[in-house]
PDB file of C-alpha atoms in Angstrom:
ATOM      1  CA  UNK A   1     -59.744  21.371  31.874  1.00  0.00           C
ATOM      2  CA  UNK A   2     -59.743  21.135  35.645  1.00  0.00           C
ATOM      3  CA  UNK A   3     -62.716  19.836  37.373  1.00  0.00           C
ATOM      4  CA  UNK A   4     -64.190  21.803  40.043  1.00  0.00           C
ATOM      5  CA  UNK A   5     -66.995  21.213  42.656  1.00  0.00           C
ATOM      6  CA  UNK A   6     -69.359  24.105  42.601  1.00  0.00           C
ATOM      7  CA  UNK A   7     -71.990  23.888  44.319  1.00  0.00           C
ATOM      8  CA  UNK A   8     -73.895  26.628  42.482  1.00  0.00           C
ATOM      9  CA  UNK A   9     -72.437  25.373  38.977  1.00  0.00           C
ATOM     10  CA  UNK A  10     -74.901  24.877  36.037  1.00  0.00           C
ATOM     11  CA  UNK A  11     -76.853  21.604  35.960  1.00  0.00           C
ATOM     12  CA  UNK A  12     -75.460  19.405  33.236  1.00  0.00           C
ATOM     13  CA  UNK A  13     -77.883  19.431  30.063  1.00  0.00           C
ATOM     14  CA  UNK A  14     -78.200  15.480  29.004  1.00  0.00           C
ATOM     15  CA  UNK A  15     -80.043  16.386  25.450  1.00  0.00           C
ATOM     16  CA  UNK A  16     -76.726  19.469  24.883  1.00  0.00           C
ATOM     17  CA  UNK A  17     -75.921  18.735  21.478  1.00  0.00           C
ATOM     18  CA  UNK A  18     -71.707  19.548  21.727  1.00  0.00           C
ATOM     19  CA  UNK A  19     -71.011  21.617  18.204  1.00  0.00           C
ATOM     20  CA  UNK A  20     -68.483  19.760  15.864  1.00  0.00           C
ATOM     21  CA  UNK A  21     -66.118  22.949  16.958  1.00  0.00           C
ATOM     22  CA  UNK A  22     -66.280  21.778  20.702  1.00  0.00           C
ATOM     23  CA  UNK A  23     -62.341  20.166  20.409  1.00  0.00           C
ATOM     24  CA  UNK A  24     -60.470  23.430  19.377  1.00  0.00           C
ATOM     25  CA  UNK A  25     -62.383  25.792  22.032  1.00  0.00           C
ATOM     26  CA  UNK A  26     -61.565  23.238  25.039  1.00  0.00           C
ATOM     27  CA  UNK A  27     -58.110  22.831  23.533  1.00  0.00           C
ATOM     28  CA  UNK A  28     -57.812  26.624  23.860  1.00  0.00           C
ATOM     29  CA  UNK A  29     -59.787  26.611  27.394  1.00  0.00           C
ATOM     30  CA  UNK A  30     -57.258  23.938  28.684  1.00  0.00           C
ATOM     31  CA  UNK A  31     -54.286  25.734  27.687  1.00  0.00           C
ATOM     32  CA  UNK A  32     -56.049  29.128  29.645  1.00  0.00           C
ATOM     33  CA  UNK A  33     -56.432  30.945  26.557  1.00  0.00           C
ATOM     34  CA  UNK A  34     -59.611  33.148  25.646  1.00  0.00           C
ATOM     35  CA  UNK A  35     -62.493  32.306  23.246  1.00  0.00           C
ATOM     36  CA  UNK A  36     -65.254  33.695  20.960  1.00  0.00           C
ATOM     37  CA  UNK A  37     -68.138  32.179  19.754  1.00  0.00           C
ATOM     38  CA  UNK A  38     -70.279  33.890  17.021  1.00  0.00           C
ATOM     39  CA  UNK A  39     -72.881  33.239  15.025  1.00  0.00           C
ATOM     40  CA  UNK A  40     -76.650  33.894  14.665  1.00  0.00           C
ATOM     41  CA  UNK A  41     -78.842  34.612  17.519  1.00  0.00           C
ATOM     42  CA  UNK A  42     -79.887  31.097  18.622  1.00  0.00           C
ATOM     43  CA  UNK A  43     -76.966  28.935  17.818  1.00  0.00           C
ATOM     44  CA  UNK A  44     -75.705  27.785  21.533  1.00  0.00           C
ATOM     45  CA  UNK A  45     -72.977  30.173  21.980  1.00  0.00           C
ATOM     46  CA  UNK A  46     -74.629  30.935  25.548  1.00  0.00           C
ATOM     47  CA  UNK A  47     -75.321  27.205  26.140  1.00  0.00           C
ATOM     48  CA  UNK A  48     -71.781  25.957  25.228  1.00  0.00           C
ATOM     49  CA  UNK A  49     -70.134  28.029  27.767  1.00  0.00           C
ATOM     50  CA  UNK A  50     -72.691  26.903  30.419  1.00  0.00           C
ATOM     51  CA  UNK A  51     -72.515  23.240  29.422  1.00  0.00           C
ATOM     52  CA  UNK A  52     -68.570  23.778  29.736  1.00  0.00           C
ATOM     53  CA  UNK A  53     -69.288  25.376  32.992  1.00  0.00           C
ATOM     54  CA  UNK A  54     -71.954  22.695  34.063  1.00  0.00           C
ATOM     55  CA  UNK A  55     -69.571  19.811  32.608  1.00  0.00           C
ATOM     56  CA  UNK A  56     -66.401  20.580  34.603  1.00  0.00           C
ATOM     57  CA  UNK A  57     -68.035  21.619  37.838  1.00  0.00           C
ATOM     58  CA  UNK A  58     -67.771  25.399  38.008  1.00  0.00           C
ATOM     59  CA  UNK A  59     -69.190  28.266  38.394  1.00  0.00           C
ATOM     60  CA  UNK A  60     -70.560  30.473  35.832  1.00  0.00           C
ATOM     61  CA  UNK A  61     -71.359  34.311  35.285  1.00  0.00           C
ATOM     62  CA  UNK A  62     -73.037  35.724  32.318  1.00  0.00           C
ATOM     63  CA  UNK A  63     -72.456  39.431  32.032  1.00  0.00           C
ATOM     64  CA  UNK A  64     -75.100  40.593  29.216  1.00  0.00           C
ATOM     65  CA  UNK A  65     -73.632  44.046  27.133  1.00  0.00           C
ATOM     66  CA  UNK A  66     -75.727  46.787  25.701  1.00  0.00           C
ATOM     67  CA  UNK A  67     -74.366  50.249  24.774  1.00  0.00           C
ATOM     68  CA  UNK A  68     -74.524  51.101  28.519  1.00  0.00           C
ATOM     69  CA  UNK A  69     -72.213  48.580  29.775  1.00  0.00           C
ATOM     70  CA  UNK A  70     -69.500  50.306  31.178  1.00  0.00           C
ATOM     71  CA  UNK A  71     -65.997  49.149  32.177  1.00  0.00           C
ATOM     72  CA  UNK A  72     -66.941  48.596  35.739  1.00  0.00           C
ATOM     73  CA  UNK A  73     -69.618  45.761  35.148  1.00  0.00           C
ATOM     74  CA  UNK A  74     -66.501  43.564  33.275  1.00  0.00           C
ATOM     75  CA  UNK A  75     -64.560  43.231  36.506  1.00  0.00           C
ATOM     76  CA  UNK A  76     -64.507  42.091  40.370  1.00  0.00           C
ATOM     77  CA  UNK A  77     -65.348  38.623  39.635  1.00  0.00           C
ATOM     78  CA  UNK A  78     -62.209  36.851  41.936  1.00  0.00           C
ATOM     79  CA  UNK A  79     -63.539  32.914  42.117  1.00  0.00           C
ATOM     80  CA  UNK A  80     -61.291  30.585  40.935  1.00  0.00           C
ATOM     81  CA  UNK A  81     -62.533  28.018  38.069  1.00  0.00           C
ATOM     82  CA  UNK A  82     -65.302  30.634  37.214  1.00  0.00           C
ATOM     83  CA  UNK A  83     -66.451  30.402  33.256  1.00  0.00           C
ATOM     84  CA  UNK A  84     -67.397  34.438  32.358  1.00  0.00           C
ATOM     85  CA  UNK A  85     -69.241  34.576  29.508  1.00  0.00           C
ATOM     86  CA  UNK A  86     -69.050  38.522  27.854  1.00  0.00           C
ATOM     87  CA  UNK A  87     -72.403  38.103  25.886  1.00  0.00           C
ATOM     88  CA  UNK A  88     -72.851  40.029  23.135  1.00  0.00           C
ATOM     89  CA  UNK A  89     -69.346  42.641  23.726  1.00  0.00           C
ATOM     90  CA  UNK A  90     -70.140  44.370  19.914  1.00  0.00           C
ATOM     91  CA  UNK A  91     -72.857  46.450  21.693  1.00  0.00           C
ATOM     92  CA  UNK A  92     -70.835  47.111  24.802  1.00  0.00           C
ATOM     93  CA  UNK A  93     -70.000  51.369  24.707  1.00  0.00           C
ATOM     94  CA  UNK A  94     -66.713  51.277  22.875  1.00  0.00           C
ATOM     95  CA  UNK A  95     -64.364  52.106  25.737  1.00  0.00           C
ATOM     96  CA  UNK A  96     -65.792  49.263  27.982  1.00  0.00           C
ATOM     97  CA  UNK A  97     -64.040  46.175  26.506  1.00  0.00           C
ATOM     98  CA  UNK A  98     -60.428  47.898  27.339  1.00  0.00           C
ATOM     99  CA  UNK A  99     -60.749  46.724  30.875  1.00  0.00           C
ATOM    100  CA  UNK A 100     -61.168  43.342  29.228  1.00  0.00           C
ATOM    101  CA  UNK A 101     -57.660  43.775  27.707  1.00  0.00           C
ATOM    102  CA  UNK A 102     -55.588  43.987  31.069  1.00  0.00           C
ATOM    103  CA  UNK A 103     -57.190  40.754  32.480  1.00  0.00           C
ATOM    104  CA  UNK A 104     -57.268  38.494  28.571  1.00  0.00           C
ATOM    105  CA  UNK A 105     -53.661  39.008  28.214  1.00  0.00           C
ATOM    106  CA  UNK A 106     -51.100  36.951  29.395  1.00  0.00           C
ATOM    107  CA  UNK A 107     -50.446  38.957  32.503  1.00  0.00           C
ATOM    108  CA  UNK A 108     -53.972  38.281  33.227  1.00  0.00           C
ATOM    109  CA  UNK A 109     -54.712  41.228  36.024  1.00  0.00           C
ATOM    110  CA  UNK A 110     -55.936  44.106  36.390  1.00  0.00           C
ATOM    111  CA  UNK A 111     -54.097  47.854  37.761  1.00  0.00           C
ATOM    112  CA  UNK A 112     -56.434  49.571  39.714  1.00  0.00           C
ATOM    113  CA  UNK A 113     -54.965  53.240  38.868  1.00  0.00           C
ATOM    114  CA  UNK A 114     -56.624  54.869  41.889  1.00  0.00           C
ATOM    115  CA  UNK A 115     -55.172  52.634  44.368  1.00  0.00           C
ATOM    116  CA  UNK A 116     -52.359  50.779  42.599  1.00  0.00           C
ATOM    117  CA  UNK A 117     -53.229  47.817  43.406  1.00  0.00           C
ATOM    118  CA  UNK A 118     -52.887  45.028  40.572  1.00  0.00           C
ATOM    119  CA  UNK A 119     -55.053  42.632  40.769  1.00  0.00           C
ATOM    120  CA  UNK A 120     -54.819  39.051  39.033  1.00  0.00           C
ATOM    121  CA  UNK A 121     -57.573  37.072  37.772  1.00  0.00           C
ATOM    122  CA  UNK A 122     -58.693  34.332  39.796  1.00  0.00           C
ATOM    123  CA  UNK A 123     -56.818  30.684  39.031  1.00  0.00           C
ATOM    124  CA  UNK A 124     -58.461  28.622  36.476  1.00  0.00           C
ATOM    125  CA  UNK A 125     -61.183  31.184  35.480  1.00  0.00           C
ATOM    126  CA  UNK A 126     -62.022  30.981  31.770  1.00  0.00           C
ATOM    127  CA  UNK A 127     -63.061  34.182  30.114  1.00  0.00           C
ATOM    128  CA  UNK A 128     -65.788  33.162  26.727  1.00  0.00           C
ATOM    129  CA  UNK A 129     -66.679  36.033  24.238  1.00  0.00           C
ATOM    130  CA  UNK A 130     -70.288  35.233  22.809  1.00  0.00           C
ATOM    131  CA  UNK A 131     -71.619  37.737  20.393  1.00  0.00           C
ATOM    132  CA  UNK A 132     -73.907  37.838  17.168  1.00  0.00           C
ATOM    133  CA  UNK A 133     -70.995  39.615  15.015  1.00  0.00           C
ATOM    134  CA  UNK A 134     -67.402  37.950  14.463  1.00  0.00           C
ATOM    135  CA  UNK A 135     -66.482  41.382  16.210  1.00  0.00           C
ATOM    136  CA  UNK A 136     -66.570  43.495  13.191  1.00  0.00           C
ATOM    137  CA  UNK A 137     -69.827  44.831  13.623  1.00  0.00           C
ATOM    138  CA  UNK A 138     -72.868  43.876  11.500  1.00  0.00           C
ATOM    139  CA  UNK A 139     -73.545  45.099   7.952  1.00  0.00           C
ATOM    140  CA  UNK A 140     -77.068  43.056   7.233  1.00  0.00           C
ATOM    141  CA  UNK A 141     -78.572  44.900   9.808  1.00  0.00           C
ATOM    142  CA  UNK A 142     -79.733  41.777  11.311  1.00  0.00           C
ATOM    143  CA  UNK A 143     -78.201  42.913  14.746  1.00  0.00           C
ATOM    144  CA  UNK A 144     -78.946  46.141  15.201  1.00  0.00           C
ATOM    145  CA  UNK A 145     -76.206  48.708  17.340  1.00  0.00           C
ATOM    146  CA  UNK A 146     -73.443  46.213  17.051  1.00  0.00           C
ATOM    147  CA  UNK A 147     -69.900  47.836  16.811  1.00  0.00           C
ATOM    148  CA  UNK A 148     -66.562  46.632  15.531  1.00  0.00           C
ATOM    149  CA  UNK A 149     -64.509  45.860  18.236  1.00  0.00           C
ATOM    150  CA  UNK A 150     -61.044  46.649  19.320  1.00  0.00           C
ATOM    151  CA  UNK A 151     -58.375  44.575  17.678  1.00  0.00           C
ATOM    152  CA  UNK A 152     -56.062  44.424  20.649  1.00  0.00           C
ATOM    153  CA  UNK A 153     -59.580  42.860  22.055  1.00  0.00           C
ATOM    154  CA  UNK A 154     -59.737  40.579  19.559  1.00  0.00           C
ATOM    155  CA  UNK A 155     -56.089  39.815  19.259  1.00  0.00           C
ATOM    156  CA  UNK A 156     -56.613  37.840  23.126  1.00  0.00           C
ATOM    157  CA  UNK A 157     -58.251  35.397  21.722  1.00  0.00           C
ATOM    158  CA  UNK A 158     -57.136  32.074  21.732  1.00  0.00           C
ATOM    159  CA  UNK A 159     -59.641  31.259  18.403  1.00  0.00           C
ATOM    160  CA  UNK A 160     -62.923  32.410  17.683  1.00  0.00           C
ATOM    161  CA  UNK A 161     -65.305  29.826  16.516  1.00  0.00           C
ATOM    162  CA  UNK A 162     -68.279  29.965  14.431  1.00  0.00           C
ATOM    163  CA  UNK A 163     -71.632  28.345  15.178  1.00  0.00           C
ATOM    164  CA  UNK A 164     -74.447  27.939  13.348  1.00  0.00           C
ATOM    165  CA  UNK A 165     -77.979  25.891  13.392  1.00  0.00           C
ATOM    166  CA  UNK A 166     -77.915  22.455  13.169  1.00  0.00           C
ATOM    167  CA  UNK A 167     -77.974  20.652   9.383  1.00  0.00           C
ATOM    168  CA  UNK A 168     -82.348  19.842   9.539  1.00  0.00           C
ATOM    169  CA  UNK A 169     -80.475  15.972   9.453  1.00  0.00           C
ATOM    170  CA  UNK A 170     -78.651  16.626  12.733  1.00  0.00           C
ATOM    171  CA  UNK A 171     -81.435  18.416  14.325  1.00  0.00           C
ATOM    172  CA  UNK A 172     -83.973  15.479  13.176  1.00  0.00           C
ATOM    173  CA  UNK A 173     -81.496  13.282  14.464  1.00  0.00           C
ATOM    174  CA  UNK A 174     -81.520  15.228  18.304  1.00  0.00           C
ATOM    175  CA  UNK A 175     -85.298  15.402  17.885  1.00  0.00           C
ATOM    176  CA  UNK A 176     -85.585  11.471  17.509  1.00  0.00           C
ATOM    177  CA  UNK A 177     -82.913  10.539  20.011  1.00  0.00           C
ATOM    178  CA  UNK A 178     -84.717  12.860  22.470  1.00  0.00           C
TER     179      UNK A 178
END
């Protein structure tokens, strides 16, 4: 990934444990391609795109869904080398995540119908999907309002990875290195 110089980008986390699912998701990153993380609530998927974010110098936006997020809050972001993490996009209202669509494919911009102006994303900005559901919605009922997601959403993905809590060895391991 290219290394930028933010000044406003996330302070590196020393004690950041990286997930053993850290090579695929940069791989993907690198290559400009779109992620997902999933997994329960607690796992890092928030922290791993910051720590990518803090790592590599950039800047980072978290836009946080719930079942009034409408299309309008997912764009306008235009800095270059910016890491957008879509937190929790299951609970988003279900026509929200098709402005996603224009801007994760490999055209990567966005018409503007009223205007018709296209606009492209910003270079080197990295779009991460972080959600509680592998975007099919929740059956446990663990994660209340979650919705299956679109799977021309889905289908931009470049992998979706999931993370879970650390083995109690690992985490004892953190807790004693700490």
């Amino acid at each position: 990934l290219d290394v930028y110089d933010a000044a406003d980008a996330p302070a590196i986390d020393a004690n950041y444990v990286w997930p053993d699912e850290t090579g695929p998701a940069l791989a993907q990153m690198a290559r400009g391609r779109n992620v997902m993380f999933y997994g329960p609530a607690g796992t890092g998927k928030t922290t791993f795109a910051k720590q990518v974010a803090a790592h590599f110098g950039r800047p980072f936006v978290r836009i946080s869904c719930d079942d009034q997020t409408e299309a309008s809050t997912l764009v306008g972001i235009r800095r270059p080398g910016t890491v957008i993490l879509v937190d929790e996009p299951s609970v988003a209202r279900p026509g929200a995540l098709f402005v996603l669509q224009a801007v994760m494919d490999a055209d990567r911009s966005l018409h503007v119908a009223e205007t018709g102006e296209v606009i492209p994303v910003a270079p080197g900005v990295l779009i991460v999907l972080a959600d509680n559901t592998n975007g099919t919605g929740d059956t446990s009922g663990a994660y209340e309002a979650t919705r299956r997601m679109n799977r021309a959403t889905l289908d931009r993905l470049g992998v979706t990875v999931r993370l879970d809590y650390l083995t109690p060895d690992r985490e004892a391991a953190v807790l004693r290195d700490a």
